């Protein structure tokens, strides 16, 4: 991971804070991270609507956030967002969180990725909420057709995008990768 992140500008937003680390939660805070090699123009974190009651007790504080950066890419300043929607909520609550994310986006080029926890496939309103904001899902070329997709990348205002599911383990998710071509 250190090799991958070397030379990148990193922006982090905390999402889960722990009063006292334990063997199962060995951290003080975890959250979402964006790393870019381009020059940062700005960054911000947006709190997403609460989607469910906390189930971990008083030693845990969880606030779902969307983290966004703008970076310089030639004459463009695309937005790049990382999000982690609620996993224990109903699909309608995740849709509210996706609508809040869509409202935070600017009008131009955007790349939005993360853990959307869309476990119920077509019953989820998350993709529709983002598509209404002009975003299109990058469908990984090697995605398994029948398995649920909870991690996604959406783009808007790009020339081309292709994606792939990477077969590397390191968490309970397989990472996804997208190559995006911006306008010249």
Coordinates of C-alpha atoms in Angstrom, one line a residue:
X1 CA 0.0 0.0 0.0
X2 CA 2.8 2.4 0.8
X3 CA 4.3 1.9 -2.7
X4 CA 0.9 2.5 -4.3
X5 CA 0.3 5.8 -2.3
X6 CA 3.9 7.1 -2.7
X7 CA 4.0 10.5 -4.4
X8 CA 0.2 11.0 -4.0
X9 CA -1.5 13.8 -2.2
X10 CA -3.8 12.2 0.3
X11 CA -7.1 13.5 1.7
X12 CA -8.9 11.7 4.5
X13 CA -12.3 12.1 6.2
X14 CA -13.1 10.2 9.3
X15 CA -16.2 8.2 9.4
X16 CA -15.9 5.8 12.4
X17 CA -14.4 7.0 15.6
X18 CA -13.7 4.6 18.5
X19 CA -13.3 5.8 22.1
X20 CA -11.1 2.8 23.0
X21 CA -9.5 0.5 20.5
X22 CA -10.1 -3.2 20.9
X23 CA -8.8 -6.3 19.2
X24 CA -11.7 -6.2 16.7
X25 CA -11.6 -2.4 16.3
X26 CA -7.8 -1.7 16.6
X27 CA -8.0 2.0 15.5
X28 CA -9.1 5.4 16.8
X29 CA -10.7 6.4 13.5
X30 CA -11.3 5.0 10.1
X31 CA -12.9 6.6 7.1
X32 CA -12.6 7.4 3.4
X33 CA -9.4 8.3 1.5
X34 CA -8.6 9.8 -1.8
X35 CA -5.1 9.9 -3.3
X36 CA -4.3 11.9 -6.4
X37 CA -1.1 12.6 -8.3
X38 CA -2.5 15.8 -9.8
X39 CA -2.4 19.1 -8.0
X40 CA -5.3 19.6 -5.6
X41 CA -7.5 22.6 -6.1
X42 CA -9.9 22.0 -3.2
X43 CA -11.4 19.3 -1.0
X44 CA -14.4 18.9 1.2
X45 CA -16.4 16.3 3.2
X46 CA -20.2 16.2 3.1
X47 CA -22.1 14.6 5.9
X48 CA -24.7 12.2 4.6
X49 CA -28.2 11.7 6.1
X50 CA -28.4 9.3 9.0
X51 CA -29.7 6.0 7.7
X52 CA -29.9 3.8 10.7
X53 CA -29.4 3.7 14.5
X54 CA -25.9 3.0 15.7
X55 CA -25.6 -0.7 16.7
X56 CA -22.1 -0.6 18.1
X57 CA -22.6 1.1 21.4
X58 CA -21.5 4.4 23.1
X59 CA -17.8 3.9 22.4
X60 CA -18.4 4.2 18.6
X61 CA -19.4 7.3 16.7
X62 CA -20.2 6.7 13.0
X63 CA -21.1 9.5 10.6
X64 CA -21.4 8.6 6.9
X65 CA -19.5 11.0 4.7
X66 CA -18.7 11.6 1.1
X67 CA -15.2 13.0 0.5
X68 CA -14.6 15.1 -2.6
X69 CA -11.6 16.7 -4.2
X70 CA -11.1 18.9 -7.2
X71 CA -7.7 18.5 -8.9
X72 CA -6.1 20.1 -11.9
X73 CA -5.9 18.0 -15.0
X74 CA -4.7 20.3 -17.9
X75 CA -7.4 22.9 -18.3
X76 CA -10.0 20.8 -16.4
X77 CA -10.7 20.5 -12.7
X78 CA -12.6 17.2 -12.3
X79 CA -14.3 16.3 -9.1
X80 CA -13.3 12.9 -7.5
X81 CA -15.5 11.5 -4.8
X82 CA -15.2 8.6 -2.4
X83 CA -18.2 7.4 -0.5
X84 CA -19.2 4.6 1.9
X85 CA -23.0 4.4 2.3
X86 CA -24.7 2.7 5.3
X87 CA -24.6 -1.1 5.2
X88 CA -27.3 -1.8 7.8
X89 CA -29.9 0.5 6.4
X90 CA -32.9 -0.1 4.1
X91 CA -32.4 0.6 0.4
X92 CA -34.5 3.7 0.7
X93 CA -32.1 5.2 3.3
X94 CA -29.1 4.5 1.0
X95 CA -31.1 6.3 -1.8
X96 CA -31.4 9.4 0.5
X97 CA -27.7 9.3 1.1
X98 CA -27.0 9.0 -2.7
X99 CA -29.4 12.0 -3.3
X100 CA -27.4 14.0 -0.8
X101 CA -24.2 13.1 -2.6
X102 CA -25.7 14.0 -6.0
X103 CA -26.7 17.4 -4.6
X104 CA -23.1 18.1 -3.4
X105 CA -21.7 17.5 -6.9
X106 CA -20.8 20.4 -9.2
X107 CA -21.9 20.6 -12.8
X108 CA -18.8 19.4 -14.6
X109 CA -16.7 16.4 -14.9
X110 CA -17.0 14.0 -12.0
X111 CA -15.8 10.6 -10.9
X112 CA -17.6 9.0 -7.9
X113 CA -16.6 5.7 -6.4
X114 CA -16.8 3.7 -3.3
X115 CA -18.8 1.2 -1.2
X116 CA -22.4 1.9 -2.0
X117 CA -23.6 -1.3 -0.1
X118 CA -26.2 -1.9 -2.9
X119 CA -26.9 -5.4 -1.8
X120 CA -30.4 -5.6 -3.2
X121 CA -29.5 -5.0 -6.9
X122 CA -32.5 -3.6 -8.9
X123 CA -34.4 -2.8 -5.6
X124 CA -31.8 -0.2 -4.8
X125 CA -32.5 3.4 -5.8
X126 CA -28.8 4.5 -5.5
X127 CA -27.9 4.0 -9.2
X128 CA -31.0 5.9 -10.3
X129 CA -30.3 8.8 -8.0
X130 CA -26.8 9.1 -9.4
X131 CA -28.0 8.7 -13.0
X132 CA -30.5 11.5 -12.4
X133 CA -27.4 13.7 -11.7
X134 CA -26.0 12.8 -15.1
X135 CA -23.6 10.1 -13.9
X136 CA -23.2 6.7 -15.6
X137 CA -22.0 3.5 -13.9
X138 CA -18.7 2.1 -15.2
X139 CA -19.5 -1.6 -15.6
X140 CA -16.3 -3.6 -15.0
X141 CA -15.6 -5.8 -18.0
X142 CA -15.0 -8.8 -15.8
X143 CA -17.9 -8.3 -13.4
X144 CA -19.7 -11.5 -12.6
X145 CA -23.3 -11.2 -13.8
X146 CA -25.1 -12.8 -10.9
X147 CA -23.1 -11.6 -8.0
X148 CA -24.3 -8.5 -6.1
X149 CA -22.3 -5.4 -6.8
X150 CA -21.8 -3.2 -3.8
X151 CA -18.7 -1.2 -4.9
X152 CA -19.2 1.1 -7.9
X153 CA -17.6 3.8 -9.9
X154 CA -19.8 6.4 -11.7
X155 CA -18.6 9.1 -14.1
X156 CA -19.9 12.2 -15.8
X157 CA -18.3 14.4 -18.5
X158 CA -15.6 12.0 -19.6
X159 CA -14.7 10.8 -23.1
X160 CA -14.4 7.1 -22.1
X161 CA -14.2 4.9 -19.1
X162 CA -13.5 1.2 -18.6
X163 CA -13.4 -0.8 -15.4
X164 CA -12.3 -4.1 -14.0
X165 CA -12.7 -6.0 -10.7
X166 CA -9.3 -6.8 -9.3
X167 CA -8.8 -10.3 -7.8
X168 CA -6.8 -9.1 -4.8
X169 CA -7.8 -9.8 -1.3
X170 CA -7.1 -7.4 1.6
X171 CA -10.6 -6.7 2.9
X172 CA -14.0 -8.2 2.6
X173 CA -14.3 -6.6 -0.8
X174 CA -12.6 -7.1 -4.1
X175 CA -11.2 -3.7 -5.3
X176 CA -12.5 -2.2 -8.5
X177 CA -10.4 -0.2 -10.9
X178 CA -11.4 2.3 -13.6
X179 CA -9.4 4.0 -16.3
X180 CA -11.0 7.3 -17.3
X181 CA -10.2 9.4 -20.3
X182 CA -10.9 13.2 -19.9
X183 CA -11.5 15.6 -22.7
X184 CA -8.3 17.2 -24.0

